[in-house]
Amino acid sequence: MTSGYEITGIAAAAWLATALVTMVAAVGVAVLRNIVHAAFALLVVLLGVAGLYALAGADLIAVLQILLYVGGVVVLLLFAVMLTSRMGDPEVASQPLAPLRAALAVTSLSALLAYGLIVSTRWRDVDAPHIVGTTADVGEAFLGRYLLPFEVISVLLLAAVVGAVVIARRDSRSEREIGERRR
Amino acid sequence: MIPLAHYIGLSAMLFAIGAAGVLVRRNALIVFMSVELMLNASHLGLVAFSRFREALDGQVLVFFGMTVAAAEVAVGLAIIIAVFRSRKTVNIDELRSLNG
């Protein structure tokens, strides 16, 4: 365990660059007027976070982040934006809601987080060796210690898929009639 | 090597930005994206803790969190689309029929 870290080397430079890009894109999500631009900024954030996962040695989580978030969530969001005409209305997207109160709330939250996490807490840094290839170990954890939650989560996913289809369906009766007519 | 405090600081900043988005924006979809931002911030913290504890529990927790987030996205977007169909708007300021 060492105290003063010096941030040098390619990994550190990559970390700093990724963190910077992620931060800038995150601000873009919160402030960009065009909703499609905001969605693409979110894409950059998710890719940046995936890179940070990879740099933290969590390769499986990084790949899952790209598969699930970049490949799934962002595409779904863009579908939702583009399938509904007035959703991307810049007027709706750009009007801020009670900016003064929100700014106050966010400033106090940031101050609280900065004080609690950075000023008052002394994080113990261990000289952890790079964990290489966590996939096998995580898989074993799923089929051992975390078997029950792993199975429960599949039921949750099934319920979510069915629920999403039921909620987003246009009108169940008219669609059934169309289906019967086709038959 | 990157110290843990850097990860935690970045995670906290991302969380604060996400909270700002939730509070400031009026479009339900952008609020939704900001919620995803906050989720990712917490996941980043978990992965960092997992790395510095040299234990995989944090990564397992992130996996479960991601799965729940995927379910949340599917249902949440379905709700937003259903609301848009019936009210023709996603401006959260105009959606106040549950406001007593």
Tab-separated table of C-alpha atoms in Angstrom:
chain	number	residue	atom	x	y	z
A	1	MET	CA	0.000	0.000	0.000
A	2	THR	CA	1.478	3.304	-1.039
A	3	SER	CA	0.283	6.819	-0.401
A	4	GLY	CA	0.956	9.352	-3.192
A	5	TYR	CA	0.083	7.814	-6.532
A	6	GLU	CA	1.658	9.157	-9.630
A	7	ILE	CA	-0.578	8.784	-12.621
A	8	THR	CA	1.717	7.793	-15.412
A	9	GLY	CA	1.730	5.237	-18.147
A	10	ILE	CA	-0.504	4.368	-21.030
A	11	ALA	CA	-3.256	2.851	-18.881
A	12	ALA	CA	-3.510	5.991	-16.783
A	13	ALA	CA	-3.585	8.218	-19.851
A	14	ALA	CA	-6.285	6.026	-21.375
A	15	TRP	CA	-8.241	6.178	-18.127
A	16	LEU	CA	-8.060	9.952	-17.941
A	17	ALA	CA	-9.033	10.385	-21.605
A	18	THR	CA	-11.971	7.984	-21.264
A	19	ALA	CA	-13.128	9.641	-18.049
A	20	LEU	CA	-12.969	13.075	-19.676
A	21	VAL	CA	-14.932	11.989	-22.760
A	22	THR	CA	-17.501	10.278	-20.537
A	23	MET	CA	-17.951	13.376	-18.393
A	24	VAL	CA	-18.360	15.709	-21.384
A	25	ALA	CA	-20.865	13.375	-23.035
A	26	ALA	CA	-22.776	13.055	-19.750
A	27	VAL	CA	-23.134	16.820	-19.598
A	28	GLY	CA	-24.346	16.586	-23.204
A	29	VAL	CA	-27.109	14.163	-22.197
A	30	ALA	CA	-28.312	16.592	-19.558
A	31	VAL	CA	-28.176	19.799	-21.620
A	32	LEU	CA	-28.415	19.031	-25.377
A	33	ARG	CA	-31.572	20.456	-26.925
A	34	ASN	CA	-32.096	17.923	-29.687
A	35	ILE	CA	-33.279	14.641	-28.195
A	36	VAL	CA	-31.550	12.546	-30.858
A	37	HIS	CA	-28.263	14.305	-30.073
A	38	ALA	CA	-28.858	13.567	-26.391
A	39	ALA	CA	-29.406	9.897	-27.232
A	40	PHE	CA	-26.108	9.782	-29.128
A	41	ALA	CA	-24.363	11.532	-26.221
A	42	LEU	CA	-25.757	8.780	-24.003
A	43	LEU	CA	-24.245	6.269	-26.446
A	44	VAL	CA	-20.825	7.889	-25.948
A	45	VAL	CA	-21.287	7.825	-22.156
A	46	LEU	CA	-22.159	4.128	-22.194
A	47	LEU	CA	-19.167	3.301	-24.407
A	48	GLY	CA	-16.915	5.360	-22.124
A	49	VAL	CA	-18.195	3.566	-19.034
A	50	ALA	CA	-17.599	0.250	-20.823
A	51	GLY	CA	-14.004	1.362	-21.421
A	52	LEU	CA	-13.619	2.254	-17.745
A	53	TYR	CA	-14.957	-1.193	-16.790
A	54	ALA	CA	-12.370	-2.761	-19.059
A	55	LEU	CA	-9.609	-0.627	-17.549
A	56	ALA	CA	-10.772	-1.733	-14.087
A	57	GLY	CA	-10.253	-5.346	-15.120
A	58	ALA	CA	-13.970	-6.178	-15.440
A	59	ASP	CA	-13.862	-7.474	-19.003
A	60	LEU	CA	-17.120	-9.458	-18.831
A	61	ILE	CA	-19.028	-6.463	-17.490
A	62	ALA	CA	-17.501	-4.241	-20.199
A	63	VAL	CA	-18.680	-6.589	-22.958
A	64	LEU	CA	-22.109	-6.911	-21.337
A	65	GLN	CA	-22.328	-3.126	-21.128
A	66	ILE	CA	-21.736	-2.862	-24.869
A	67	LEU	CA	-24.147	-5.689	-25.697
A	68	LEU	CA	-26.942	-4.644	-23.346
A	69	TYR	CA	-26.730	-0.872	-23.170
A	70	VAL	CA	-25.118	0.206	-26.428
A	71	GLY	CA	-26.746	-2.534	-28.486
A	72	GLY	CA	-30.062	-2.668	-26.690
A	73	VAL	CA	-31.021	0.319	-24.595
A	74	VAL	CA	-29.797	3.055	-26.949
A	75	VAL	CA	-31.380	1.371	-29.976
A	76	LEU	CA	-34.666	1.063	-28.078
A	77	LEU	CA	-34.463	4.718	-27.059
A	78	LEU	CA	-33.815	5.813	-30.642
A	79	PHE	CA	-36.740	3.685	-31.810
A	80	ALA	CA	-38.960	5.372	-29.234
A	81	VAL	CA	-37.749	8.807	-30.361
A	82	MET	CA	-38.185	8.149	-34.048
A	83	LEU	CA	-41.433	6.164	-33.981
A	84	THR	CA	-43.339	8.914	-32.254
A	85	SER	CA	-43.488	12.139	-34.190
A	86	ARG	CA	-43.747	14.891	-31.596
A	87	MET	CA	-41.571	13.183	-29.003
A	88	GLY	CA	-38.445	14.763	-30.430
A	89	ASP	CA	-40.093	18.162	-30.503
A	90	PRO	CA	-37.230	20.523	-29.674
A	91	GLU	CA	-39.587	22.839	-27.814
A	92	VAL	CA	-40.527	20.122	-25.357
A	93	ALA	CA	-36.980	18.875	-25.126
A	94	SER	CA	-35.362	22.197	-24.414
A	95	GLN	CA	-37.576	23.889	-21.841
A	96	PRO	CA	-35.924	23.601	-18.456
A	97	LEU	CA	-38.110	22.893	-15.469
A	98	ALA	CA	-37.667	25.209	-12.454
A	99	PRO	CA	-33.961	25.803	-13.230
A	100	LEU	CA	-33.194	27.688	-10.016
A	101	ARG	CA	-34.537	25.081	-7.629
A	102	ALA	CA	-32.997	22.303	-9.694
A	103	ALA	CA	-29.617	24.044	-9.670
A	104	LEU	CA	-29.860	24.418	-5.903
A	105	ALA	CA	-30.747	20.744	-5.459
A	106	VAL	CA	-27.949	19.568	-7.746
A	107	THR	CA	-25.371	21.857	-6.146
A	108	SER	CA	-26.237	20.610	-2.681
A	109	LEU	CA	-26.190	16.992	-3.886
A	110	SER	CA	-22.772	17.484	-5.500
A	111	ALA	CA	-21.441	19.184	-2.377
A	112	LEU	CA	-22.758	16.345	-0.212
A	113	LEU	CA	-21.242	13.716	-2.516
A	114	ALA	CA	-17.918	15.565	-2.759
A	115	TYR	CA	-17.728	15.976	1.013
A	116	GLY	CA	-18.861	12.468	1.895
A	117	LEU	CA	-16.913	10.581	-0.741
A	118	ILE	CA	-13.798	12.638	-1.335
A	119	VAL	CA	-13.105	14.944	1.608
A	120	SER	CA	-14.215	13.013	4.685
A	121	THR	CA	-13.455	9.472	3.514
A	122	ARG	CA	-9.954	8.155	3.197
A	123	TRP	CA	-10.159	5.373	0.633
A	124	ARG	CA	-7.670	2.607	1.207
A	125	ASP	CA	-5.821	1.883	-2.006
A	126	VAL	CA	-4.494	-1.603	-2.434
A	127	ASP	CA	-1.943	-2.385	-5.058
A	128	ALA	CA	-4.324	-4.765	-6.740
A	129	PRO	CA	-2.855	-6.806	-9.568
A	130	HIS	CA	-4.789	-6.644	-12.785
A	131	ILE	CA	-7.528	-9.231	-12.663
A	132	VAL	CA	-7.286	-10.993	-16.003
A	133	GLY	CA	-10.253	-12.826	-17.456
A	134	THR	CA	-13.033	-12.666	-14.914
A	135	THR	CA	-15.609	-14.445	-17.079
A	136	ALA	CA	-14.976	-17.965	-15.798
A	137	ASP	CA	-15.024	-16.864	-12.148
A	138	VAL	CA	-18.210	-14.820	-12.574
A	139	GLY	CA	-19.847	-17.778	-14.330
A	140	GLU	CA	-18.930	-20.052	-11.474
A	141	ALA	CA	-20.357	-17.544	-9.009
A	142	PHE	CA	-23.637	-17.527	-10.953
A	143	LEU	CA	-23.942	-21.308	-10.832
A	144	GLY	CA	-22.823	-21.525	-7.227
A	145	ARG	CA	-23.376	-18.857	-4.662
A	146	TYR	CA	-25.741	-16.733	-6.762
A	147	LEU	CA	-27.777	-19.516	-8.360
A	148	LEU	CA	-31.132	-18.494	-6.901
A	149	PRO	CA	-30.925	-14.786	-7.871
A	150	PHE	CA	-29.680	-15.849	-11.296
A	151	GLU	CA	-32.809	-17.932	-11.850
A	152	VAL	CA	-35.118	-15.336	-10.326
A	153	ILE	CA	-33.733	-12.653	-12.649
A	154	SER	CA	-34.693	-14.738	-15.680
A	155	VAL	CA	-38.283	-14.847	-14.444
A	156	LEU	CA	-38.129	-11.069	-13.948
A	157	LEU	CA	-36.911	-10.604	-17.525
A	158	LEU	CA	-39.725	-12.768	-18.855
A	159	ALA	CA	-42.265	-10.771	-16.861
A	160	ALA	CA	-40.764	-7.505	-18.146
A	161	VAL	CA	-40.885	-8.640	-21.775
A	162	VAL	CA	-44.519	-9.746	-21.491
A	163	GLY	CA	-45.426	-6.580	-19.579
A	164	ALA	CA	-43.745	-4.306	-22.120
A	165	VAL	CA	-45.586	-5.972	-24.998
A	166	VAL	CA	-48.922	-5.695	-23.188
A	167	ILE	CA	-48.412	-2.028	-22.282
A	168	ALA	CA	-47.114	-0.897	-25.672
A	169	ARG	CA	-49.750	-2.707	-27.741
A	170	ARG	CA	-51.934	-0.348	-29.644
A	171	ASP	CA	-55.376	-1.746	-28.960
A	172	SER	CA	-55.765	-5.390	-28.069
A	173	ARG	CA	-59.321	-5.802	-29.362
A	174	SER	CA	-58.821	-4.292	-32.801
A	175	GLU	CA	-55.600	-6.265	-33.288
A	176	ARG	CA	-57.365	-9.488	-32.386
A	177	GLU	CA	-60.040	-8.719	-34.973
A	178	ILE	CA	-57.410	-8.082	-37.601
A	179	GLY	CA	-55.752	-11.366	-36.679
A	180	GLU	CA	-59.019	-13.269	-36.989
A	181	ARG	CA	-59.809	-11.664	-40.317
A	182	ARG	CA	-56.426	-12.756	-41.626
A	183	ARG	CA	-57.109	-16.299	-40.576
B	1	MET	CA	-2.561	2.401	-11.376
B	2	ILE	CA	-5.642	4.554	-10.939
B	3	PRO	CA	-6.465	5.160	-7.269
B	4	LEU	CA	-9.919	4.233	-6.018
B	5	ALA	CA	-10.757	7.848	-5.208
B	6	HIS	CA	-10.651	8.704	-8.926
B	7	TYR	CA	-13.263	6.091	-9.717
B	8	ILE	CA	-15.445	7.235	-6.838
B	9	GLY	CA	-15.091	10.889	-7.803
B	10	LEU	CA	-16.000	10.198	-11.431
B	11	SER	CA	-18.919	8.051	-10.322
B	12	ALA	CA	-20.167	10.824	-8.021
B	13	MET	CA	-19.882	13.432	-10.786
B	14	LEU	CA	-21.754	11.253	-13.278
B	15	PHE	CA	-24.451	10.673	-10.659
B	16	ALA	CA	-24.800	14.406	-10.008
B	17	ILE	CA	-25.054	15.139	-13.750
B	18	GLY	CA	-27.738	12.466	-14.074
B	19	ALA	CA	-29.637	13.932	-11.137
B	20	ALA	CA	-29.418	17.360	-12.767
B	21	GLY	CA	-30.876	15.919	-15.970
B	22	VAL	CA	-33.760	14.312	-14.089
B	23	LEU	CA	-34.571	17.556	-12.286
B	24	VAL	CA	-34.090	20.034	-15.120
B	25	ARG	CA	-35.456	18.410	-18.267
B	26	ARG	CA	-39.107	18.242	-19.246
B	27	ASN	CA	-39.004	15.561	-21.895
B	28	ALA	CA	-39.774	12.188	-20.322
B	29	LEU	CA	-37.301	10.439	-22.629
B	30	ILE	CA	-34.417	12.669	-21.528
B	31	VAL	CA	-35.386	12.131	-17.902
B	32	PHE	CA	-35.222	8.426	-18.699
B	33	MET	CA	-31.732	8.787	-20.216
B	34	SER	CA	-30.586	10.683	-17.133
B	35	VAL	CA	-31.837	7.852	-14.931
B	36	GLU	CA	-29.701	5.493	-17.018
B	37	LEU	CA	-26.774	7.840	-16.415
B	38	MET	CA	-27.256	7.604	-12.648
B	39	LEU	CA	-27.512	3.812	-12.871
B	40	ASN	CA	-24.251	3.668	-14.803
B	41	ALA	CA	-22.567	5.909	-12.239
B	42	SER	CA	-23.494	3.519	-9.435
B	43	HIS	CA	-22.354	0.529	-11.498
B	44	LEU	CA	-19.001	2.205	-12.080
B	45	GLY	CA	-18.591	2.585	-8.323
B	46	LEU	CA	-19.454	-1.075	-7.772
B	47	VAL	CA	-16.937	-2.244	-10.378
B	48	ALA	CA	-14.250	-0.054	-8.817
B	49	PHE	CA	-14.932	-1.462	-5.344
B	50	SER	CA	-14.911	-4.970	-6.786
B	51	ARG	CA	-11.499	-4.344	-8.325
B	52	PHE	CA	-9.966	-2.928	-5.173
B	53	ARG	CA	-11.419	-5.612	-2.919
B	54	GLU	CA	-10.162	-8.211	-5.383
B	55	ALA	CA	-13.530	-9.937	-5.067
B	56	LEU	CA	-16.026	-10.579	-7.838
B	57	ASP	CA	-19.177	-9.878	-5.824
B	58	GLY	CA	-19.324	-6.295	-7.101
B	59	GLN	CA	-19.267	-7.470	-10.703
B	60	VAL	CA	-21.988	-10.020	-10.013
B	61	LEU	CA	-24.075	-7.243	-8.467
B	62	VAL	CA	-23.476	-5.059	-11.537
B	63	PHE	CA	-24.646	-7.934	-13.737
B	64	PHE	CA	-27.892	-8.181	-11.793
B	65	GLY	CA	-28.254	-4.411	-11.847
B	66	MET	CA	-27.828	-4.382	-15.628
B	67	THR	CA	-30.475	-7.064	-16.024
B	68	VAL	CA	-32.935	-5.154	-13.876
B	69	ALA	CA	-32.064	-1.994	-15.839
B	70	ALA	CA	-32.839	-3.794	-19.099
B	71	ALA	CA	-36.239	-4.822	-17.724
B	72	GLU	CA	-36.777	-1.257	-16.522
B	73	VAL	CA	-35.952	0.143	-19.973
B	74	ALA	CA	-38.357	-2.216	-21.728
B	75	VAL	CA	-41.257	-1.455	-19.390
B	76	GLY	CA	-40.421	2.242	-19.011
B	77	LEU	CA	-40.274	2.892	-22.744
B	78	ALA	CA	-43.510	0.957	-23.202
B	79	ILE	CA	-45.147	3.190	-20.583
B	80	ILE	CA	-43.779	6.349	-22.216
B	81	ILE	CA	-45.089	5.225	-25.626
B	82	ALA	CA	-48.480	4.330	-24.151
B	83	VAL	CA	-48.672	7.733	-22.414
B	84	PHE	CA	-47.678	9.462	-25.659
B	85	ARG	CA	-50.427	7.624	-27.509
B	86	SER	CA	-53.166	8.633	-25.115
B	87	ARG	CA	-52.003	12.173	-24.242
B	88	LYS	CA	-50.029	13.140	-27.375
B	89	THR	CA	-47.200	14.573	-25.272
B	90	VAL	CA	-44.188	13.452	-23.250
B	91	ASN	CA	-43.760	16.792	-21.515
B	92	ILE	CA	-43.754	15.797	-17.851
B	93	ASP	CA	-45.161	19.212	-16.953
B	94	GLU	CA	-48.378	18.476	-18.832
B	95	LEU	CA	-48.804	14.983	-17.401
B	96	ARG	CA	-50.493	15.852	-14.152
B	97	SER	CA	-53.717	13.864	-14.152
B	98	LEU	CA	-52.501	11.911	-11.089
B	99	ASN	CA	-51.738	15.168	-9.281
B	100	GLY	CA	-54.452	15.488	-6.637
